[in-house]
PDB file of C-alpha atoms in Angstrom:
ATOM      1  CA  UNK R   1     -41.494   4.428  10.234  1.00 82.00           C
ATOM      2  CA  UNK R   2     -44.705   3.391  11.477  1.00 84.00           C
ATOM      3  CA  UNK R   3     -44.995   0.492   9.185  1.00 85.00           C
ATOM      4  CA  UNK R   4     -41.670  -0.323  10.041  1.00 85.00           C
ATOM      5  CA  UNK R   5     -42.322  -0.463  13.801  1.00 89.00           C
ATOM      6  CA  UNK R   6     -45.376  -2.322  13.312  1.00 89.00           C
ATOM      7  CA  UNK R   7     -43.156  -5.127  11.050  1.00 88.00           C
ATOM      8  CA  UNK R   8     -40.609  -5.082  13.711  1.00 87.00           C
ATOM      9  CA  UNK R   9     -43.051  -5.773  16.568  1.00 89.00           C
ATOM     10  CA  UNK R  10     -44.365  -8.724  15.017  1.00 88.00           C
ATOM     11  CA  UNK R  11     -41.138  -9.958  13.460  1.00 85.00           C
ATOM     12  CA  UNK R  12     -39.674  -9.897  17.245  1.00 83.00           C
ATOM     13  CA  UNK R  13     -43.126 -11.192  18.513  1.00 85.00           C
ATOM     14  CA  UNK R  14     -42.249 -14.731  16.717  1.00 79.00           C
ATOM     15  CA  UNK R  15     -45.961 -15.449  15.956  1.00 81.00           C
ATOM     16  CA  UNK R  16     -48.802 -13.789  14.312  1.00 83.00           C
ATOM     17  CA  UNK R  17     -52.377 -13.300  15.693  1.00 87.00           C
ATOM     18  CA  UNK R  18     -55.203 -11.184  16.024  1.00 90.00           C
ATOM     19  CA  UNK R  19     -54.183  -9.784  19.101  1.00 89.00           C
ATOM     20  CA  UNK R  20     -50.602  -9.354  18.549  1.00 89.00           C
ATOM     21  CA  UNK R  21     -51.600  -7.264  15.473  1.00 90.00           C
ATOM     22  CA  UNK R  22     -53.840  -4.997  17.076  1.00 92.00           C
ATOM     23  CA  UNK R  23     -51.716  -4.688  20.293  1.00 92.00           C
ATOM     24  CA  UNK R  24     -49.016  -3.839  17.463  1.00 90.00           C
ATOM     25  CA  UNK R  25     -50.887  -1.406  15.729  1.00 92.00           C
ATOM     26  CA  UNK R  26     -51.512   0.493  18.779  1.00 93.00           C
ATOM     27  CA  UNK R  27     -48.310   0.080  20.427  1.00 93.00           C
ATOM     28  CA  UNK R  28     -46.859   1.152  16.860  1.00 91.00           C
ATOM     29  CA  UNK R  29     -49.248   3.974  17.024  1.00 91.00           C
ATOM     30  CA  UNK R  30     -48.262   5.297  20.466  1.00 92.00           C
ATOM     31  CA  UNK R  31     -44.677   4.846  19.523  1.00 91.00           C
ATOM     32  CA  UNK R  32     -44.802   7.116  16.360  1.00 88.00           C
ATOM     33  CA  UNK R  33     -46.741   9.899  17.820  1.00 90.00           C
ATOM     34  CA  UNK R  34     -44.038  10.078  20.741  1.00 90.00           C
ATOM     35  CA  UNK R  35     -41.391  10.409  17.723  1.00 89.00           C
ATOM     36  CA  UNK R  36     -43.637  13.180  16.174  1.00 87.00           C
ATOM     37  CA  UNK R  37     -43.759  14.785  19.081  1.00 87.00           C
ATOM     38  CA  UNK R  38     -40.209  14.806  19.888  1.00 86.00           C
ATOM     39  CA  UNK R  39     -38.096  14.039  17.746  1.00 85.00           C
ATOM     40  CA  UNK R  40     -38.926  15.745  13.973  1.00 79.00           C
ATOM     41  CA  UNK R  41     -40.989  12.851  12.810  1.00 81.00           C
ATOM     42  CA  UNK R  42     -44.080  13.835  10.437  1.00 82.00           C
ATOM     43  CA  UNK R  43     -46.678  11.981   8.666  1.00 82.00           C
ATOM     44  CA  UNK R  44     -45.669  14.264   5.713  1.00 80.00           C
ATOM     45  CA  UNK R  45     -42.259  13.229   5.871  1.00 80.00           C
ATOM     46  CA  UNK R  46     -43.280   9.674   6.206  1.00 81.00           C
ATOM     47  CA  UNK R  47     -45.303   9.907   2.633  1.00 82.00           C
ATOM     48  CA  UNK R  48     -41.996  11.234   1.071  1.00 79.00           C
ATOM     49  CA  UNK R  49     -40.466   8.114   2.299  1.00 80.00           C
ATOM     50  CA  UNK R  50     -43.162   6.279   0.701  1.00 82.00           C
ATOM     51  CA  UNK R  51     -42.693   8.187  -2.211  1.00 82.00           C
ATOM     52  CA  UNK R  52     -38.834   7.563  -2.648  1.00 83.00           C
ATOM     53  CA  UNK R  53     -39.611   3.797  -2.126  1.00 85.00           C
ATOM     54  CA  UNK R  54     -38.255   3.043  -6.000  1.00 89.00           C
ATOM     55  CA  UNK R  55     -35.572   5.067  -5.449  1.00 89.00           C
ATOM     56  CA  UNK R  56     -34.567   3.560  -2.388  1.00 90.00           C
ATOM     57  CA  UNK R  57     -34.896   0.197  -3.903  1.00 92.00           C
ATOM     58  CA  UNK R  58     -32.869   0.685  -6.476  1.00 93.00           C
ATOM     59  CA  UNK R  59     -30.423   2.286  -3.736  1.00 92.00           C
ATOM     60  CA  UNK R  60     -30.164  -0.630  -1.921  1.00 92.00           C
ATOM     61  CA  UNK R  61     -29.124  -2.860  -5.536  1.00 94.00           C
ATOM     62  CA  UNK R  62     -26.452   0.021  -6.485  1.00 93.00           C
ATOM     63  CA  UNK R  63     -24.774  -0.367  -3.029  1.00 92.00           C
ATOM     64  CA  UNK R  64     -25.311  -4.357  -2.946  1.00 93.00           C
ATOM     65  CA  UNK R  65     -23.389  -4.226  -5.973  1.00 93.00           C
ATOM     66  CA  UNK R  66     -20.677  -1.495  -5.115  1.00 91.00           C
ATOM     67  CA  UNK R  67     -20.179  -3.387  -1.953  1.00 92.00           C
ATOM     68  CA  UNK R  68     -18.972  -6.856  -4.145  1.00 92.00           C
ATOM     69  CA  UNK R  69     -17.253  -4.709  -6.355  1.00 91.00           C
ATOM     70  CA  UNK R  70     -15.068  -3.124  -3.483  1.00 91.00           C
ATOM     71  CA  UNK R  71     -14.722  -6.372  -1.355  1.00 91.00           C
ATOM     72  CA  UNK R  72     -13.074  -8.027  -4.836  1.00 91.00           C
ATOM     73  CA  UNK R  73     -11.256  -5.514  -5.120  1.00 90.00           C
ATOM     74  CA  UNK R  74      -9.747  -4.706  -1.841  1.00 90.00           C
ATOM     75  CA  UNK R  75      -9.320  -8.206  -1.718  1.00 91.00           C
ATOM     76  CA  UNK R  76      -6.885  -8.769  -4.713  1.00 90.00           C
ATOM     77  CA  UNK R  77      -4.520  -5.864  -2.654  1.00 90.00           C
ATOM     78  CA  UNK R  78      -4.737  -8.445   0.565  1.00 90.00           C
ATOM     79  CA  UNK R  79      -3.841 -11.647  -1.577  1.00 91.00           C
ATOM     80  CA  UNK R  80      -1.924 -10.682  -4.381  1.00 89.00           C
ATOM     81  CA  UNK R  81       1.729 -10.089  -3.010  1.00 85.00           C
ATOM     82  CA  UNK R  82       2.303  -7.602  -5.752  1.00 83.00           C
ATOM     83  CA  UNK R  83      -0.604  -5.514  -5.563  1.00 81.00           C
ATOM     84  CA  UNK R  84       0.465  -2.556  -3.628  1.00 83.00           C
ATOM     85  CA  UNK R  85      -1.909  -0.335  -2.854  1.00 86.00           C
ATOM     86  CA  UNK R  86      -1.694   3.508  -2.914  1.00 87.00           C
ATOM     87  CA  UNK R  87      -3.538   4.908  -0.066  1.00 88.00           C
ATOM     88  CA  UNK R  88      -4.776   8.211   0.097  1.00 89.00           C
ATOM     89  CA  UNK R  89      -6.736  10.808   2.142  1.00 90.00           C
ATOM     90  CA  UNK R  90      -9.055  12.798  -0.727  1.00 90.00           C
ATOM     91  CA  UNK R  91     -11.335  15.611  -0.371  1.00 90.00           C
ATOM     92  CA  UNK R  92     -14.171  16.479  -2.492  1.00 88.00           C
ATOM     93  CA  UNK R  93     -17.874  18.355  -2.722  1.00 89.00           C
ATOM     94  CA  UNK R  94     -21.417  17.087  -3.790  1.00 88.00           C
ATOM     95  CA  UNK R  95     -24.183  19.233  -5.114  1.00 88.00           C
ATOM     96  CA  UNK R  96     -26.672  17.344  -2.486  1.00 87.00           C
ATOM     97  CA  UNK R  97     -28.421  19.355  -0.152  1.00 88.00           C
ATOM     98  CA  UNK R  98     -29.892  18.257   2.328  1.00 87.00           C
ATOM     99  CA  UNK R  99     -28.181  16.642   5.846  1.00 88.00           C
ATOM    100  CA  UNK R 100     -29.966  13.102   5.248  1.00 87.00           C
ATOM    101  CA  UNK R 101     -28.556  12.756   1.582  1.00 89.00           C
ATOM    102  CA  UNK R 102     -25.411  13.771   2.965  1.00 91.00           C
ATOM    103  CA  UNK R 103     -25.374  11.305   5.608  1.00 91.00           C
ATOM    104  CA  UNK R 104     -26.584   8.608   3.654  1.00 91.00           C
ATOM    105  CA  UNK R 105     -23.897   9.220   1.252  1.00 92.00           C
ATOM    106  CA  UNK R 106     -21.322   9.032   4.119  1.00 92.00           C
ATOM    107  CA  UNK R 107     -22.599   5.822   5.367  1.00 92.00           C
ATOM    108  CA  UNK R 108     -22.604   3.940   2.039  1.00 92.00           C
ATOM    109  CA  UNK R 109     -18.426   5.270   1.081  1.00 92.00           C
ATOM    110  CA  UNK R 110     -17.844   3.995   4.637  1.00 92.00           C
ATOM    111  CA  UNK R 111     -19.922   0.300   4.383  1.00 91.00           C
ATOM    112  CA  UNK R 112     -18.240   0.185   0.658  1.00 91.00           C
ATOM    113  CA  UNK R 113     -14.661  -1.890   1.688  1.00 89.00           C
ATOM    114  CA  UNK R 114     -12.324   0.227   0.390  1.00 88.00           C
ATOM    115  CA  UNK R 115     -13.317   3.724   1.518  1.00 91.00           C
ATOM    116  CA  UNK R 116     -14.241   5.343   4.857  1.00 91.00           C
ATOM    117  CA  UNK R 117     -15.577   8.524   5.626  1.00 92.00           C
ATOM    118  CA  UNK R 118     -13.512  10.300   8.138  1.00 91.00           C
ATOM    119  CA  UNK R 119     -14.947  13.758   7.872  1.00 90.00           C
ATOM    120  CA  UNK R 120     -18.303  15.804   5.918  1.00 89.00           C
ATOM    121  CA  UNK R 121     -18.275  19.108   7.125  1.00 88.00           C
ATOM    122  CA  UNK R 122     -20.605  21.558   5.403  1.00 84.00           C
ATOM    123  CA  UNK R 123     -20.709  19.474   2.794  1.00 85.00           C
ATOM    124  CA  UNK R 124     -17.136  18.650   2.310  1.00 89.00           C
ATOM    125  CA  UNK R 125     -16.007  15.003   2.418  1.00 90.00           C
ATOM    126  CA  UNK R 126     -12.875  13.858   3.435  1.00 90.00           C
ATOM    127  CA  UNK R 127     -12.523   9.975   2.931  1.00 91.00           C
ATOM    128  CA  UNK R 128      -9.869   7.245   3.096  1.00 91.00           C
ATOM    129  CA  UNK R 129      -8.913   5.496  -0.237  1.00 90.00           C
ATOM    130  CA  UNK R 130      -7.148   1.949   0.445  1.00 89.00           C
ATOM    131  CA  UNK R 131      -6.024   2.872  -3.493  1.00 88.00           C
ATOM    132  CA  UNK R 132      -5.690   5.483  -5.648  1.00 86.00           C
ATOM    133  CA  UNK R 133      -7.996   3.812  -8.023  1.00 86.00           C
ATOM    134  CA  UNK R 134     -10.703   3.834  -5.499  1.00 85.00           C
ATOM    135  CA  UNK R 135     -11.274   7.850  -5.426  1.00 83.00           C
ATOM    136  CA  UNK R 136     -12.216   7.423  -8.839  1.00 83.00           C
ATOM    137  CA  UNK R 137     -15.623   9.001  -9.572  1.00 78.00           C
ATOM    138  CA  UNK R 138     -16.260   9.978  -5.881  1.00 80.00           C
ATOM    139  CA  UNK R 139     -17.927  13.200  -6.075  1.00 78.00           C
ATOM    140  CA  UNK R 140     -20.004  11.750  -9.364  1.00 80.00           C
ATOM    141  CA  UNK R 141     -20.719   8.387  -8.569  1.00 85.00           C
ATOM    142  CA  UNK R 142     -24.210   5.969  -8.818  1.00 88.00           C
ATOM    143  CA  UNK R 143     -25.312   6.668  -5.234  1.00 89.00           C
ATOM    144  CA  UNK R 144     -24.878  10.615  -5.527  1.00 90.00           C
ATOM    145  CA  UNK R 145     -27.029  10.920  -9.023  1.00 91.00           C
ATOM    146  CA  UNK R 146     -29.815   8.427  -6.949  1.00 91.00           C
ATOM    147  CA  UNK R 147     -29.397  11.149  -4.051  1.00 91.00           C
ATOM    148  CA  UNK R 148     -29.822  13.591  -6.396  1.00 91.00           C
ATOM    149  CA  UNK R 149     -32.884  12.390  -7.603  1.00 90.00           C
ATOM    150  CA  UNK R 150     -34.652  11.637  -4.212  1.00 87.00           C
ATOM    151  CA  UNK R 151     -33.744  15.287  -3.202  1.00 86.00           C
ATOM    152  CA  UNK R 152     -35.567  16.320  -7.011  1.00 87.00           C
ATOM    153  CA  UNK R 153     -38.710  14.430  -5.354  1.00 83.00           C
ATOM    154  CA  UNK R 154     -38.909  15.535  -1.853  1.00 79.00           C
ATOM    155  CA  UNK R 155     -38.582  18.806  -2.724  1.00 74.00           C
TER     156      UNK R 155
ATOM    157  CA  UNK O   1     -35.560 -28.832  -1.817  1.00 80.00           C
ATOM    158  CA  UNK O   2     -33.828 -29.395   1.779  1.00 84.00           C
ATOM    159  CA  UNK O   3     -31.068 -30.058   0.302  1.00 89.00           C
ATOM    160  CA  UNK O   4     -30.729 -27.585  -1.975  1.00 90.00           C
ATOM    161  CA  UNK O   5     -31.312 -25.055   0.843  1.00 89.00           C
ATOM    162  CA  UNK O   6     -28.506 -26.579   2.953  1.00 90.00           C
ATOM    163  CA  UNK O   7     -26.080 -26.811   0.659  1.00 93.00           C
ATOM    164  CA  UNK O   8     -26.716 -22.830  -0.621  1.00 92.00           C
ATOM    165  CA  UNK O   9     -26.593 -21.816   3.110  1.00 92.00           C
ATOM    166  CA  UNK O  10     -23.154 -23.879   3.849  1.00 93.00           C
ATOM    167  CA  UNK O  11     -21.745 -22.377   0.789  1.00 95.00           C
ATOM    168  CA  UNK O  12     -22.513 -18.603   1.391  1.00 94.00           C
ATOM    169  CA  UNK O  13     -21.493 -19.181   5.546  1.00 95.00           C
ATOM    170  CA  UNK O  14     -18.480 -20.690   3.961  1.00 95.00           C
ATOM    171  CA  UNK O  15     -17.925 -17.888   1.632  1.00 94.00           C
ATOM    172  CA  UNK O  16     -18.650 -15.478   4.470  1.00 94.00           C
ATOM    173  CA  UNK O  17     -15.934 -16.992   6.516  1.00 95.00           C
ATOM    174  CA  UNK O  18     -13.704 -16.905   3.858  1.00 94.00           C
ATOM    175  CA  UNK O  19     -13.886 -13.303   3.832  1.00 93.00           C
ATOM    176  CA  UNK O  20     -13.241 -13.009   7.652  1.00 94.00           C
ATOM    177  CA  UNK O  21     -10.218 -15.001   6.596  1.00 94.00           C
ATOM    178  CA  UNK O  22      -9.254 -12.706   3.919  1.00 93.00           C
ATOM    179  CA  UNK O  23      -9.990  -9.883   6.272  1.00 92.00           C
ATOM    180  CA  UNK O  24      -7.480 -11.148   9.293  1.00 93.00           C
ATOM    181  CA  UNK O  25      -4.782 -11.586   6.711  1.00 92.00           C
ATOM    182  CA  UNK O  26      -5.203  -7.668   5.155  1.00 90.00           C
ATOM    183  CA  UNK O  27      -4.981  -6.694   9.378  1.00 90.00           C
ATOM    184  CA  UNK O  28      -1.701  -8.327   8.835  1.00 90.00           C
ATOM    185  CA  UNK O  29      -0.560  -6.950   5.547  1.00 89.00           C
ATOM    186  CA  UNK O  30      -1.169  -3.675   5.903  1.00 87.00           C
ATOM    187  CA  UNK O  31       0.979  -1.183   8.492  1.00 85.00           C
ATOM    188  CA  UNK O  32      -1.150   1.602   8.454  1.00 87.00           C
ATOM    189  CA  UNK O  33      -3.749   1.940  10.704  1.00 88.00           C
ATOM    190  CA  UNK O  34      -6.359   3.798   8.365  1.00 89.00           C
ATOM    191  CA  UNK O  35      -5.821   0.607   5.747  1.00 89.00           C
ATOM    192  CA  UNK O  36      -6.431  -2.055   8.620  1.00 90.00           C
ATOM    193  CA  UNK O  37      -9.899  -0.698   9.324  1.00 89.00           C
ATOM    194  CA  UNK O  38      -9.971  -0.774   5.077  1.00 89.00           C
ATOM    195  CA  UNK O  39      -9.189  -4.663   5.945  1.00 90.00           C
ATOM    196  CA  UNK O  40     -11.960  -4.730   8.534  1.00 90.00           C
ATOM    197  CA  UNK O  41     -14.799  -3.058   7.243  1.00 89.00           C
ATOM    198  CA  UNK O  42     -14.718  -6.424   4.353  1.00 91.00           C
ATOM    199  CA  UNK O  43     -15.699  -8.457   7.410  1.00 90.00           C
ATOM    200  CA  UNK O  44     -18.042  -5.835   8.427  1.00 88.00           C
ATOM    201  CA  UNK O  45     -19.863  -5.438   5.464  1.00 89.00           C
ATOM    202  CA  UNK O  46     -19.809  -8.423   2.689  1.00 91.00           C
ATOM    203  CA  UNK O  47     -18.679 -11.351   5.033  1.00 92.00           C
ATOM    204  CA  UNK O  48     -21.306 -10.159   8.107  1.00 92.00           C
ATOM    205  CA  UNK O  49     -23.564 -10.568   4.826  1.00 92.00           C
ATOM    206  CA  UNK O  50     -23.009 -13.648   3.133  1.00 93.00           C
ATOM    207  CA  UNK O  51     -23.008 -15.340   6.615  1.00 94.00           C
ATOM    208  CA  UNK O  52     -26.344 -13.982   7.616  1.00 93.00           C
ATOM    209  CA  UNK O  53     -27.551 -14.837   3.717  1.00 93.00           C
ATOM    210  CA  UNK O  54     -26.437 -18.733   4.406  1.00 93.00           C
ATOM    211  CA  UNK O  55     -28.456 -18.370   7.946  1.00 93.00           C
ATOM    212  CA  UNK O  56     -31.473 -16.986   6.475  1.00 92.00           C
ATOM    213  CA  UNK O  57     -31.399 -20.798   3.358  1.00 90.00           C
ATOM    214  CA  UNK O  58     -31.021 -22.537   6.450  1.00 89.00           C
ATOM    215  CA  UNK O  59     -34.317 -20.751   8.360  1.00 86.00           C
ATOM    216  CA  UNK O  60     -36.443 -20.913   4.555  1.00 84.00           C
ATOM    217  CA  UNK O  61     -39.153 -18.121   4.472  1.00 83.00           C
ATOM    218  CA  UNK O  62     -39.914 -17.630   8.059  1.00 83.00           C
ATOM    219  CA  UNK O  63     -39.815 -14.763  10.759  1.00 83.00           C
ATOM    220  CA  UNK O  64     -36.973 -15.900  11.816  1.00 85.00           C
ATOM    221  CA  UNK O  65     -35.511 -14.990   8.409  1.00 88.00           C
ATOM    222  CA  UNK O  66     -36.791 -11.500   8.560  1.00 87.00           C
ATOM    223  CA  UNK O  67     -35.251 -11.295  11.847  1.00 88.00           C
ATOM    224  CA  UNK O  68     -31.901 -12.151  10.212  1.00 90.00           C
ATOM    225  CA  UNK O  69     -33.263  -9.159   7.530  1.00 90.00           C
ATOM    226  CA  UNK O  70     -33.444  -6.712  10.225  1.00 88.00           C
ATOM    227  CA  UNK O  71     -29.849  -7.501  12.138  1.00 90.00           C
ATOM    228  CA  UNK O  72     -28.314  -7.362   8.577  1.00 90.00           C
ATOM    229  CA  UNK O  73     -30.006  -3.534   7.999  1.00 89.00           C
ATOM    230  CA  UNK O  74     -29.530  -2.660  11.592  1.00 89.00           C
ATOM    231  CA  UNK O  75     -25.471  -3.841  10.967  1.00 91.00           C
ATOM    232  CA  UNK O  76     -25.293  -1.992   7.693  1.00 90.00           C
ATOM    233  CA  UNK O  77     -26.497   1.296   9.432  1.00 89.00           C
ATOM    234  CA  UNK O  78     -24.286   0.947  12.616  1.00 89.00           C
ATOM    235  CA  UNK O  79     -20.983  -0.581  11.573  1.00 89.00           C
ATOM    236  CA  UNK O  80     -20.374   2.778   9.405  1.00 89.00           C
ATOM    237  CA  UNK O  81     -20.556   4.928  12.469  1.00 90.00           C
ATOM    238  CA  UNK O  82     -18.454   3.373  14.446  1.00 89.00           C
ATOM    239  CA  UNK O  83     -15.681   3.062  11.760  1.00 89.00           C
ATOM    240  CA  UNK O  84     -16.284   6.463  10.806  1.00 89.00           C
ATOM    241  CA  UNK O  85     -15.741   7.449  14.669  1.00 91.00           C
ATOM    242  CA  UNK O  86     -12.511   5.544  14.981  1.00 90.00           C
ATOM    243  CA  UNK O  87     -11.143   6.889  11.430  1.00 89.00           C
ATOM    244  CA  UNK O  88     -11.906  10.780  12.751  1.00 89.00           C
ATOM    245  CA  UNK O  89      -9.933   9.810  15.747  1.00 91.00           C
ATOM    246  CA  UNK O  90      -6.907   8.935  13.932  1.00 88.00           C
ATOM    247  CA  UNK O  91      -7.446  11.719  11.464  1.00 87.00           C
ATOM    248  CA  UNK O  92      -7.384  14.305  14.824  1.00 88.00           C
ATOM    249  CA  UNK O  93      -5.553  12.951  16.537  1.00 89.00           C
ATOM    250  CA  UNK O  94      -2.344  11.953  14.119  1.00 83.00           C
ATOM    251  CA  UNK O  95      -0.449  15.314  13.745  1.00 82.00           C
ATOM    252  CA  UNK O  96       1.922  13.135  11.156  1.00 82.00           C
ATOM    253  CA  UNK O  97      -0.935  12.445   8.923  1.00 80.00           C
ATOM    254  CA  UNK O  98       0.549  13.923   5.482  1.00 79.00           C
ATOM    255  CA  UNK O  99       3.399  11.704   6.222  1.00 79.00           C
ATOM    256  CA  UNK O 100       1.418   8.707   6.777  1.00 79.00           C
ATOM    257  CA  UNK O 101      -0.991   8.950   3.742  1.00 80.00           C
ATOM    258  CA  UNK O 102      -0.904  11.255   0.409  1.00 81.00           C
ATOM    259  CA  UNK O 103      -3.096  13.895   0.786  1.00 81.00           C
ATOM    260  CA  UNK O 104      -5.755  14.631  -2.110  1.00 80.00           C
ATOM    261  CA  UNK O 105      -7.937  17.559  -2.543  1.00 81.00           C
ATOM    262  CA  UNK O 106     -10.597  17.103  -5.254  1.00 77.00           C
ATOM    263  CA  UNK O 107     -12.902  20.313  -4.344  1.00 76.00           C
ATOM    264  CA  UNK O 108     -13.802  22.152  -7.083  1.00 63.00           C
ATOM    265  CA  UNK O 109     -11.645  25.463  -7.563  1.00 56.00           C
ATOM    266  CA  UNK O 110     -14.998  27.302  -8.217  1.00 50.00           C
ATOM    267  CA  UNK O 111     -16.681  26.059  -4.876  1.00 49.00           C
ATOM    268  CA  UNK O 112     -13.072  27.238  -3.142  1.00 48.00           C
ATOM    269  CA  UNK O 113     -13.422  30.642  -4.282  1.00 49.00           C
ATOM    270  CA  UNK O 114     -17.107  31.293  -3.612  1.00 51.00           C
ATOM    271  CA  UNK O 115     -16.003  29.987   0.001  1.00 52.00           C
ATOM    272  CA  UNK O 116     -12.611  32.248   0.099  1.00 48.00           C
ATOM    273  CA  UNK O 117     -13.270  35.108   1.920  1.00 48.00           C
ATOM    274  CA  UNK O 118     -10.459  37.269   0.662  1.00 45.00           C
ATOM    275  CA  UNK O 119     -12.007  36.794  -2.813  1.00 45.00           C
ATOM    276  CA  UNK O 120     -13.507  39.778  -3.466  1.00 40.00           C
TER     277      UNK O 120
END
């Protein structure tokens, strides 16, 4: 998070110099301690992060990719005037853990065309299918074994 | 290389509108309201993209182009909450749901009977 503020202070500062980079780095600094302070932000935590970087990578590709996938799809039920599509409310478990995976997980079946979250509650999901085809593989798919994995090295 | 870089950005903001094209069209073709926000969230998520991908040729390697970086992550990590807010609002809200949308429950029987407490 740090490194992140410090990139985003910069990036919104238009130019780099010395003293934009040190003000940065302090302002950056000041910034993340406040967050440790307050609101459950660690340096440990922050080196898990680092840790997972691969993983989140190769996150990032899987959901670049389901998100194509879905848009084709959910596309050839909006043009094709015979494709009708079977919508449906499902309901389904994970083994992840913790609250984060399970969030993260929630986010990327909603930003995937095609699905949307409308409930997780203790870790049940209850999403939106636009087709029937589309709760396929839910509770199993590419982005929970990657979420499985990050919790294996966090924890 | 100008070129190329123009013509790659007009192409994916082209593509990207298509989508929002696509996208209006499925608001129209689709009655229910849990499938329109299926329609929207294309827009939200791939067209949003490939526009912000043709603005970021136009821009080359610049801050401005991590700028562009940063809206697209900051997009990808609001837009879900929102639709996920409006989709719990319907699902609440709608007392009619099962006759709206077929209901599906894929829990696992053994993670249903841990949880039941009359299971003894």
């Amino acid at each position: 998070m740090y490194l992140f503020l410090l990139a985003l202070w910069i990036i919104f500062n238009g130019r780099i110099t010395l003293e934009i980079v040190l003000l940065g780095v302090v302002l950056a600094a000041a910034v993340f301690a406040f967050m440790c302070r307050f609101m459950d932000y660690s340096i440990g935590k922050e080196k898990n992060i680092l840790m997972l970087a691969g993983l989140i990578g190769r996150y990032a590709l899987v959901l670049i990719v389901e998100v194509i996938k879905s848009t084709l799809g959910a596309c050839r039920f909006i043009l094709v005037p015979g494709a009708n599509p079977q919508p449906l409310i499902c309901r389904f478990t994970t083994p992840l853990q913790t609250d984060q995976a399970r969030a993260l997980l929630a986010n990327s079946i909603t930003l995937t065309p095609g699905t949307i979250t409308v409930s997780l509650e203790n870790g049940e999901y209850t999403v939106h299918c636009l087709d029937r085809s589309m709760a396929e593989g839910l509770s199993d798919s590419r982005f929970v074994q990657l979420l499985l994995r990050m919790e294996e090295v966090t924890r | 290389m100008e070129t190329i870089r123009f013509l790659l950005g007009t192409v994916l903001i082209a593509a990207g509108l298509l989508i929002f094209i696509i996208e209006i069209l499925g608001n129209y073709r689709f009655s229910y309201v849990l499938s329109r926000m299926q329609a929207a969230s294309i827009g939200d998520s791939f067209g949003i993209a490939l526009c912000l991908l043709g603005a970021m040729f136009y821009f080359g390697w610049s801050l401005a182009c991590l700028k562009l970086i940063f809206v697209e992550i900051f997009l990808w990590f609001s837009s879900p909450v929102s639709s996920h807010l409006v989709a719990k609002l319907e699902a609440d809200t709608n007392e009619d749901l099962g006759s709206c949308v077929e209901m599906l429950d894929m829990t696992e029987p053994s993670a249903k009977e841990e949880d039941d407490p009359c299971n003894t």
